[in-house]
JSON list of C-alpha atoms in Angstrom, two decimals:
[
{"chain": "A", "resi": 1, "resn": "MET", "atom": "CA", "xyz": [-29.58, -3.27, 80.82]},
{"chain": "A", "resi": 2, "resn": "CYS", "atom": "CA", "xyz": [-27.65, -2.37, 83.99]},
{"chain": "A", "resi": 3, "resn": "LYS", "atom": "CA", "xyz": [-24.73, -4.44, 82.84]},
{"chain": "A", "resi": 4, "resn": "GLN", "atom": "CA", "xyz": [-24.72, -2.85, 79.44]},
{"chain": "A", "resi": 5, "resn": "ASN", "atom": "CA", "xyz": [-24.97, 0.68, 80.84]},
{"chain": "A", "resi": 6, "resn": "PHE", "atom": "CA", "xyz": [-22.38, 0.21, 83.56]},
{"chain": "A", "resi": 7, "resn": "SER", "atom": "CA", "xyz": [-19.99, -2.15, 81.79]},
{"chain": "A", "resi": 8, "resn": "LYS", "atom": "CA", "xyz": [-17.42, 0.59, 81.33]},
{"chain": "A", "resi": 9, "resn": "SER", "atom": "CA", "xyz": [-17.90, 2.32, 84.69]},
{"chain": "A", "resi": 10, "resn": "ARG", "atom": "CA", "xyz": [-14.86, 2.47, 86.91]},
{"chain": "A", "resi": 11, "resn": "ASP", "atom": "CA", "xyz": [-14.91, 1.49, 90.57]},
{"chain": "A", "resi": 12, "resn": "LEU", "atom": "CA", "xyz": [-14.64, 4.70, 92.63]},
{"chain": "A", "resi": 13, "resn": "ASP", "atom": "CA", "xyz": [-12.54, 2.93, 95.24]},
{"chain": "A", "resi": 14, "resn": "PHE", "atom": "CA", "xyz": [-10.26, 1.15, 92.80]},
{"chain": "A", "resi": 15, "resn": "GLU", "atom": "CA", "xyz": [-9.61, 3.27, 89.74]},
{"chain": "A", "resi": 16, "resn": "ASP", "atom": "CA", "xyz": [-7.90, 0.47, 87.83]},
{"chain": "A", "resi": 17, "resn": "ALA", "atom": "CA", "xyz": [-10.88, -1.84, 88.13]},
{"chain": "A", "resi": 18, "resn": "LEU", "atom": "CA", "xyz": [-14.29, -1.84, 86.51]},
{"chain": "A", "resi": 19, "resn": "LEU", "atom": "CA", "xyz": [-17.28, -1.43, 88.81]},
{"chain": "A", "resi": 20, "resn": "LEU", "atom": "CA", "xyz": [-19.12, -4.58, 87.75]},
{"chain": "A", "resi": 21, "resn": "GLU", "atom": "CA", "xyz": [-15.97, -6.67, 87.97]},
{"chain": "A", "resi": 22, "resn": "GLN", "atom": "CA", "xyz": [-16.02, -6.17, 91.72]},
{"chain": "A", "resi": 23, "resn": "HIS", "atom": "CA", "xyz": [-19.58, -7.43, 91.85]},
{"chain": "A", "resi": 24, "resn": "GLN", "atom": "CA", "xyz": [-19.17, -10.55, 89.77]},
{"chain": "A", "resi": 25, "resn": "ALA", "atom": "CA", "xyz": [-19.68, -12.84, 92.76]},
{"chain": "A", "resi": 26, "resn": "ALA", "atom": "CA", "xyz": [-22.83, -11.00, 93.77]},
{"chain": "A", "resi": 27, "resn": "ILE", "atom": "CA", "xyz": [-24.17, -11.20, 90.22]},
{"chain": "A", "resi": 28, "resn": "ALA", "atom": "CA", "xyz": [-23.45, -14.94, 90.05]},
{"chain": "A", "resi": 29, "resn": "ALA", "atom": "CA", "xyz": [-25.13, -15.41, 93.42]},
{"chain": "A", "resi": 30, "resn": "ALA", "atom": "CA", "xyz": [-28.18, -13.51, 92.21]},
{"chain": "A", "resi": 31, "resn": "LEU", "atom": "CA", "xyz": [-28.42, -15.71, 89.12]},
{"chain": "A", "resi": 32, "resn": "THR", "atom": "CA", "xyz": [-28.07, -19.01, 90.97]},
{"chain": "A", "resi": 33, "resn": "PRO", "atom": "CA", "xyz": [-31.67, -19.16, 92.27]},
{"chain": "A", "resi": 34, "resn": "ALA", "atom": "CA", "xyz": [-32.89, -18.96, 88.67]},
{"chain": "A", "resi": 35, "resn": "PHE", "atom": "CA", "xyz": [-31.47, -22.44, 88.13]},
{"chain": "A", "resi": 36, "resn": "ALA", "atom": "CA", "xyz": [-32.98, -23.87, 91.33]},
{"chain": "A", "resi": 37, "resn": "ALA", "atom": "CA", "xyz": [-35.57, -26.62, 91.31]},
{"chain": "A", "resi": 38, "resn": "ASP", "atom": "CA", "xyz": [-38.43, -24.24, 92.14]},
{"chain": "A", "resi": 39, "resn": "SER", "atom": "CA", "xyz": [-37.59, -21.76, 89.41]},
{"chain": "A", "resi": 40, "resn": "PHE", "atom": "CA", "xyz": [-39.80, -21.02, 86.44]},
{"chain": "A", "resi": 41, "resn": "PRO", "atom": "CA", "xyz": [-38.79, -21.54, 82.80]},
{"chain": "A", "resi": 42, "resn": "GLU", "atom": "CA", "xyz": [-39.33, -17.85, 82.05]},
{"chain": "A", "resi": 43, "resn": "VAL", "atom": "CA", "xyz": [-36.97, -16.88, 84.86]},
{"chain": "A", "resi": 44, "resn": "LEU", "atom": "CA", "xyz": [-34.47, -19.46, 83.68]},
{"chain": "A", "resi": 45, "resn": "ALA", "atom": "CA", "xyz": [-34.59, -18.12, 80.14]},
{"chain": "A", "resi": 46, "resn": "SER", "atom": "CA", "xyz": [-34.01, -14.59, 81.39]},
{"chain": "A", "resi": 47, "resn": "ALA", "atom": "CA", "xyz": [-31.11, -15.73, 83.56]},
{"chain": "A", "resi": 48, "resn": "ILE", "atom": "CA", "xyz": [-29.46, -17.32, 80.54]},
{"chain": "A", "resi": 49, "resn": "GLN", "atom": "CA", "xyz": [-29.75, -14.04, 78.68]},
{"chain": "A", "resi": 50, "resn": "VAL", "atom": "CA", "xyz": [-28.25, -12.18, 81.65]},
{"chain": "A", "resi": 51, "resn": "CYS", "atom": "CA", "xyz": [-25.32, -14.61, 81.73]},
{"chain": "A", "resi": 52, "resn": "ALA", "atom": "CA", "xyz": [-24.66, -13.95, 78.05]},
{"chain": "A", "resi": 53, "resn": "VAL", "atom": "CA", "xyz": [-24.86, -10.19, 78.51]},
{"chain": "A", "resi": 54, "resn": "PHE", "atom": "CA", "xyz": [-22.41, -10.33, 81.40]},
{"chain": "A", "resi": 55, "resn": "ILE", "atom": "CA", "xyz": [-19.95, -12.49, 79.48]},
{"chain": "A", "resi": 56, "resn": "GLY", "atom": "CA", "xyz": [-20.25, -10.32, 76.39]},
{"chain": "A", "resi": 57, "resn": "CYS", "atom": "CA", "xyz": [-20.15, -6.85, 77.94]},
{"chain": "A", "resi": 58, "resn": "GLY", "atom": "CA", "xyz": [-16.38, -6.90, 78.41]},
{"chain": "A", "resi": 59, "resn": "VAL", "atom": "CA", "xyz": [-16.30, -6.41, 82.17]},
{"chain": "A", "resi": 60, "resn": "ILE", "atom": "CA", "xyz": [-14.23, -9.58, 82.54]},
{"chain": "A", "resi": 61, "resn": "ARG", "atom": "CA", "xyz": [-12.01, -10.58, 79.64]},
{"chain": "A", "resi": 62, "resn": "ASP", "atom": "CA", "xyz": [-10.08, -13.39, 81.28]},
{"chain": "A", "resi": 63, "resn": "ILE", "atom": "CA", "xyz": [-11.91, -16.68, 80.74]},
{"chain": "A", "resi": 64, "resn": "SER", "atom": "CA", "xyz": [-10.41, -18.16, 83.90]},
{"chain": "A", "resi": 65, "resn": "LYS", "atom": "CA", "xyz": [-12.06, -15.40, 85.93]},
{"chain": "A", "resi": 66, "resn": "MET", "atom": "CA", "xyz": [-15.53, -15.78, 84.48]},
{"chain": "A", "resi": 67, "resn": "GLY", "atom": "CA", "xyz": [-16.23, -18.64, 86.84]},
{"chain": "A", "resi": 68, "resn": "ARG", "atom": "CA", "xyz": [-19.75, -19.74, 87.55]},
{"chain": "A", "resi": 69, "resn": "ILE", "atom": "CA", "xyz": [-21.48, -17.43, 85.11]},
{"chain": "A", "resi": 70, "resn": "LEU", "atom": "CA", "xyz": [-19.66, -18.93, 82.14]},
{"chain": "A", "resi": 71, "resn": "ARG", "atom": "CA", "xyz": [-20.23, -22.42, 83.51]},
{"chain": "A", "resi": 72, "resn": "LEU", "atom": "CA", "xyz": [-23.97, -21.74, 83.70]},
{"chain": "A", "resi": 73, "resn": "LEU", "atom": "CA", "xyz": [-23.99, -20.73, 80.05]},
{"chain": "A", "resi": 74, "resn": "THR", "atom": "CA", "xyz": [-21.85, -23.61, 78.79]},
{"chain": "A", "resi": 75, "resn": "GLY", "atom": "CA", "xyz": [-23.75, -26.07, 80.96]},
{"chain": "A", "resi": 76, "resn": "ALA", "atom": "CA", "xyz": [-27.04, -24.92, 79.46]},
{"chain": "A", "resi": 77, "resn": "LEU", "atom": "CA", "xyz": [-25.68, -25.47, 75.95]},
{"chain": "A", "resi": 78, "resn": "GLU", "atom": "CA", "xyz": [-24.27, -28.88, 76.84]},
{"chain": "A", "resi": 79, "resn": "ASN", "atom": "CA", "xyz": [-27.70, -29.77, 78.15]},
{"chain": "A", "resi": 80, "resn": "CYS", "atom": "CA", "xyz": [-29.19, -29.16, 74.70]},
{"chain": "A", "resi": 81, "resn": "LYS", "atom": "CA", "xyz": [-26.74, -31.47, 73.01]},
{"chain": "A", "resi": 82, "resn": "GLY", "atom": "CA", "xyz": [-28.34, -34.64, 71.79]},
{"chain": "A", "resi": 83, "resn": "LYS", "atom": "CA", "xyz": [-31.65, -34.04, 73.58]},
{"chain": "B", "resi": 1, "resn": "MET", "atom": "CA", "xyz": [-34.53, -31.22, 76.94]},
{"chain": "B", "resi": 2, "resn": "THR", "atom": "CA", "xyz": [-36.55, -32.15, 79.98]},
{"chain": "B", "resi": 3, "resn": "SER", "atom": "CA", "xyz": [-34.41, -30.44, 82.58]},
{"chain": "B", "resi": 4, "resn": "LEU", "atom": "CA", "xyz": [-31.98, -27.57, 82.94]},
{"chain": "B", "resi": 5, "resn": "GLY", "atom": "CA", "xyz": [-29.97, -26.98, 86.06]},
{"chain": "B", "resi": 6, "resn": "GLU", "atom": "CA", "xyz": [-32.15, -28.21, 88.88]},
{"chain": "B", "resi": 7, "resn": "VAL", "atom": "CA", "xyz": [-35.36, -27.39, 87.04]},
{"chain": "B", "resi": 8, "resn": "LYS", "atom": "CA", "xyz": [-36.94, -30.71, 86.11]},
{"chain": "B", "resi": 9, "resn": "ASP", "atom": "CA", "xyz": [-39.92, -31.90, 84.11]},
{"chain": "B", "resi": 10, "resn": "LEU", "atom": "CA", "xyz": [-39.94, -29.12, 81.56]},
{"chain": "B", "resi": 11, "resn": "SER", "atom": "CA", "xyz": [-42.93, -29.05, 79.24]},
{"chain": "B", "resi": 12, "resn": "SER", "atom": "CA", "xyz": [-42.34, -29.10, 75.49]},
{"chain": "B", "resi": 13, "resn": "THR", "atom": "CA", "xyz": [-43.18, -25.41, 75.29]},
{"chain": "B", "resi": 14, "resn": "ALA", "atom": "CA", "xyz": [-40.81, -24.55, 78.13]},
{"chain": "B", "resi": 15, "resn": "SER", "atom": "CA", "xyz": [-38.11, -26.68, 76.55]},
{"chain": "B", "resi": 16, "resn": "ILE", "atom": "CA", "xyz": [-38.39, -24.85, 73.25]},
{"chain": "B", "resi": 17, "resn": "MET", "atom": "CA", "xyz": [-38.44, -21.48, 74.99]},
{"chain": "B", "resi": 18, "resn": "LEU", "atom": "CA", "xyz": [-35.28, -22.36, 76.90]},
{"chain": "B", "resi": 19, "resn": "LYS", "atom": "CA", "xyz": [-33.51, -23.75, 73.86]},
{"chain": "B", "resi": 20, "resn": "THR", "atom": "CA", "xyz": [-34.40, -20.61, 71.96]},
{"chain": "B", "resi": 21, "resn": "SER", "atom": "CA", "xyz": [-33.04, -18.50, 74.79]},
{"chain": "B", "resi": 22, "resn": "ILE", "atom": "CA", "xyz": [-29.83, -20.53, 74.96]},
{"chain": "B", "resi": 23, "resn": "PHE", "atom": "CA", "xyz": [-29.23, -20.41, 71.20]},
{"chain": "B", "resi": 24, "resn": "SER", "atom": "CA", "xyz": [-29.96, -16.70, 70.97]},
{"chain": "B", "resi": 25, "resn": "ALA", "atom": "CA", "xyz": [-27.69, -15.98, 73.95]},
{"chain": "B", "resi": 26, "resn": "TRP", "atom": "CA", "xyz": [-24.85, -17.79, 72.23]},
{"chain": "B", "resi": 27, "resn": "GLY", "atom": "CA", "xyz": [-25.74, -15.99, 69.02]},
{"chain": "B", "resi": 28, "resn": "GLU", "atom": "CA", "xyz": [-25.27, -12.68, 70.79]},
{"chain": "B", "resi": 29, "resn": "LEU", "atom": "CA", "xyz": [-21.90, -13.83, 72.08]},
{"chain": "B", "resi": 30, "resn": "ALA", "atom": "CA", "xyz": [-20.86, -14.97, 68.61]},
{"chain": "B", "resi": 31, "resn": "THR", "atom": "CA", "xyz": [-21.87, -11.63, 67.15]},
{"chain": "B", "resi": 32, "resn": "ALA", "atom": "CA", "xyz": [-20.06, -9.74, 69.90]},
{"chain": "B", "resi": 33, "resn": "SER", "atom": "CA", "xyz": [-16.95, -11.85, 69.29]},
{"chain": "B", "resi": 34, "resn": "PHE", "atom": "CA", "xyz": [-16.33, -9.85, 66.12]},
{"chain": "B", "resi": 35, "resn": "ARG", "atom": "CA", "xyz": [-15.79, -6.79, 68.33]},
{"chain": "B", "resi": 36, "resn": "GLN", "atom": "CA", "xyz": [-14.36, -8.47, 71.44]},
{"chain": "B", "resi": 37, "resn": "ASP", "atom": "CA", "xyz": [-11.42, -10.77, 70.77]},
{"chain": "B", "resi": 38, "resn": "TYR", "atom": "CA", "xyz": [-11.64, -12.60, 74.10]},
{"chain": "B", "resi": 39, "resn": "LEU", "atom": "CA", "xyz": [-15.07, -13.94, 73.16]},
{"chain": "B", "resi": 40, "resn": "ARG", "atom": "CA", "xyz": [-13.71, -15.88, 70.20]},
{"chain": "B", "resi": 41, "resn": "ALA", "atom": "CA", "xyz": [-11.93, -18.31, 72.52]},
{"chain": "B", "resi": 42, "resn": "ILE", "atom": "CA", "xyz": [-15.20, -18.85, 74.34]},
{"chain": "B", "resi": 43, "resn": "VAL", "atom": "CA", "xyz": [-17.52, -19.31, 71.37]},
{"chain": "B", "resi": 44, "resn": "LYS", "atom": "CA", "xyz": [-15.28, -21.02, 68.83]},
{"chain": "B", "resi": 45, "resn": "PRO", "atom": "CA", "xyz": [-15.11, -24.46, 70.53]},
{"chain": "B", "resi": 46, "resn": "TYR", "atom": "CA", "xyz": [-18.90, -24.59, 70.53]},
{"chain": "B", "resi": 47, "resn": "TYR", "atom": "CA", "xyz": [-19.49, -23.74, 66.85]},
{"chain": "B", "resi": 48, "resn": "PRO", "atom": "CA", "xyz": [-19.86, -27.45, 65.88]},
{"chain": "B", "resi": 49, "resn": "ILE", "atom": "CA", "xyz": [-22.68, -27.69, 68.40]},
{"chain": "B", "resi": 50, "resn": "LEU", "atom": "CA", "xyz": [-24.22, -24.29, 67.80]},
{"chain": "B", "resi": 51, "resn": "CYS", "atom": "CA", "xyz": [-24.35, -24.11, 64.00]},
{"chain": "B", "resi": 52, "resn": "PRO", "atom": "CA", "xyz": [-26.74, -27.04, 63.50]},
{"chain": "B", "resi": 53, "resn": "PHE", "atom": "CA", "xyz": [-28.96, -25.75, 66.29]},
{"chain": "B", "resi": 54, "resn": "TRP", "atom": "CA", "xyz": [-28.96, -22.23, 64.85]},
{"chain": "B", "resi": 55, "resn": "LEU", "atom": "CA", "xyz": [-29.87, -23.51, 61.41]},
{"chain": "B", "resi": 56, "resn": "ALA", "atom": "CA", "xyz": [-32.64, -25.74, 62.75]},
{"chain": "B", "resi": 57, "resn": "SER", "atom": "CA", "xyz": [-34.04, -22.89, 64.85]},
{"chain": "B", "resi": 58, "resn": "LEU", "atom": "CA", "xyz": [-34.05, -20.44, 61.96]},
{"chain": "B", "resi": 59, "resn": "ARG", "atom": "CA", "xyz": [-35.58, -23.03, 59.65]},
{"chain": "B", "resi": 60, "resn": "GLU", "atom": "CA", "xyz": [-38.39, -23.76, 62.04]},
{"chain": "B", "resi": 61, "resn": "PHE", "atom": "CA", "xyz": [-39.00, -20.12, 62.82]},
{"chain": "B", "resi": 62, "resn": "ALA", "atom": "CA", "xyz": [-39.26, -19.35, 59.11]},
{"chain": "B", "resi": 63, "resn": "ARG", "atom": "CA", "xyz": [-41.61, -22.25, 58.57]},
{"chain": "B", "resi": 64, "resn": "ILE", "atom": "CA", "xyz": [-43.88, -21.29, 61.45]},
{"chain": "B", "resi": 65, "resn": "ARG", "atom": "CA", "xyz": [-43.88, -17.66, 60.44]},
{"chain": "B", "resi": 66, "resn": "VAL", "atom": "CA", "xyz": [-44.55, -18.22, 56.77]},
{"chain": "B", "resi": 67, "resn": "ASP", "atom": "CA", "xyz": [-46.90, -21.14, 56.90]},
{"chain": "B", "resi": 68, "resn": "PRO", "atom": "CA", "xyz": [-48.24, -21.95, 60.37]},
{"chain": "B", "resi": 69, "resn": "GLU", "atom": "CA", "xyz": [-50.73, -24.45, 59.01]},
{"chain": "B", "resi": 70, "resn": "ALA", "atom": "CA", "xyz": [-48.00, -26.55, 57.45]},
{"chain": "B", "resi": 71, "resn": "SER", "atom": "CA", "xyz": [-45.87, -26.46, 60.60]},
{"chain": "B", "resi": 72, "resn": "ALA", "atom": "CA", "xyz": [-48.80, -27.54, 62.77]},
{"chain": "B", "resi": 73, "resn": "THR", "atom": "CA", "xyz": [-49.55, -30.60, 60.68]},
{"chain": "B", "resi": 74, "resn": "SER", "atom": "CA", "xyz": [-46.08, -31.42, 59.48]},
{"chain": "B", "resi": 75, "resn": "SER", "atom": "CA", "xyz": [-45.46, -35.10, 59.23]},
{"chain": "B", "resi": 76, "resn": "SER", "atom": "CA", "xyz": [-42.39, -35.02, 57.07]},
{"chain": "B", "resi": 77, "resn": "ALA", "atom": "CA", "xyz": [-39.24, -36.64, 58.35]},
{"chain": "B", "resi": 78, "resn": "THR", "atom": "CA", "xyz": [-37.18, -34.19, 60.28]},
{"chain": "B", "resi": 79, "resn": "SER", "atom": "CA", "xyz": [-33.45, -34.20, 60.39]},
{"chain": "B", "resi": 80, "resn": "SER", "atom": "CA", "xyz": [-32.98, -33.05, 63.94]},
{"chain": "B", "resi": 81, "resn": "THR", "atom": "CA", "xyz": [-34.53, -33.52, 67.33]},
{"chain": "B", "resi": 82, "resn": "LEU", "atom": "CA", "xyz": [-34.99, -29.77, 67.54]},
{"chain": "B", "resi": 83, "resn": "GLU", "atom": "CA", "xyz": [-37.21, -29.72, 64.46]},
{"chain": "B", "resi": 84, "resn": "SER", "atom": "CA", "xyz": [-39.24, -32.62, 65.76]},
{"chain": "B", "resi": 85, "resn": "SER", "atom": "CA", "xyz": [-39.68, -30.70, 68.99]},
{"chain": "B", "resi": 86, "resn": "TYR", "atom": "CA", "xyz": [-41.32, -27.88, 67.09]},
{"chain": "B", "resi": 87, "resn": "ALA", "atom": "CA", "xyz": [-43.70, -30.16, 65.23]},
{"chain": "B", "resi": 88, "resn": "GLY", "atom": "CA", "xyz": [-47.27, -29.52, 66.33]},
{"chain": "B", "resi": 89, "resn": "LEU", "atom": "CA", "xyz": [-46.59, -26.17, 67.95]},
{"chain": "B", "resi": 90, "resn": "ASN", "atom": "CA", "xyz": [-48.98, -23.64, 66.69]},
{"chain": "B", "resi": 91, "resn": "ARG", "atom": "CA", "xyz": [-48.26, -20.07, 65.72]},
{"chain": "B", "resi": 92, "resn": "GLU", "atom": "CA", "xyz": [-49.61, -18.61, 68.94]},
{"chain": "B", "resi": 93, "resn": "VAL", "atom": "CA", "xyz": [-47.22, -20.64, 71.07]},
{"chain": "B", "resi": 94, "resn": "ALA", "atom": "CA", "xyz": [-44.02, -20.49, 69.08]},
{"chain": "B", "resi": 95, "resn": "LEU", "atom": "CA", "xyz": [-44.02, -16.97, 67.70]},
{"chain": "B", "resi": 96, "resn": "PRO", "atom": "CA", "xyz": [-44.13, -15.01, 70.98]},
{"chain": "B", "resi": 97, "resn": "VAL", "atom": "CA", "xyz": [-41.31, -17.15, 72.26]},
{"chain": "B", "resi": 98, "resn": "GLY", "atom": "CA", "xyz": [-39.14, -16.89, 69.22]},
{"chain": "B", "resi": 99, "resn": "ASP", "atom": "CA", "xyz": [-39.92, -13.54, 67.66]},
{"chain": "B", "resi": 100, "resn": "TYR", "atom": "CA", "xyz": [-37.14, -11.51, 69.27]},
{"chain": "B", "resi": 101, "resn": "ALA", "atom": "CA", "xyz": [-34.75, -14.35, 70.02]},
{"chain": "B", "resi": 102, "resn": "PHE", "atom": "CA", "xyz": [-34.62, -15.73, 66.51]},
{"chain": "B", "resi": 103, "resn": "LEU", "atom": "CA", "xyz": [-33.82, -12.36, 65.02]},
{"chain": "B", "resi": 104, "resn": "LEU", "atom": "CA", "xyz": [-30.62, -12.38, 67.09]},
{"chain": "B", "resi": 105, "resn": "LEU", "atom": "CA", "xyz": [-29.39, -15.54, 65.37]},
{"chain": "B", "resi": 106, "resn": "HIS", "atom": "CA", "xyz": [-27.56, -13.74, 62.63]},
{"chain": "B", "resi": 107, "resn": "VAL", "atom": "CA", "xyz": [-24.07, -15.13, 62.76]}
]
């Protein structure tokens, strides 16, 4: 919900940049524990949804800059293939 | 799917919940790609993988929702590993997991 509400907010310090774009690394770091060995399936499912919301909200439009968050999403889909 | 990321030994219920979450997440991206051009380059390469999964998920959700008794005792040959994963799940397990997620699979 935060991503959806703030996806168009500008960074007060850098007017040309979106607020959430500056926090992509922090968001990816916050999502990483959800994929850890001691995580729960419910948390993992929610993290996947968060990854999709972040990718889809338009904060970052350059695929090469989506980094770990996109890799988490594509990796999850690849994991479903043939299993 | 018995593992995702570093999470190992997923139960059948957890596996279905996660698959549902993954397919619905990609469904949201596919839907959003009609408004956001940059998403098409992300989603398009995965359509050959996603479409069969989406169809299987919707088929199973419809079957469980319409006739839970038939889905619980289904012994008919299934055409995908996803459908066989759903076999035996009862209404109380599958519906809470899939109710919202499946409705997002409208590509």
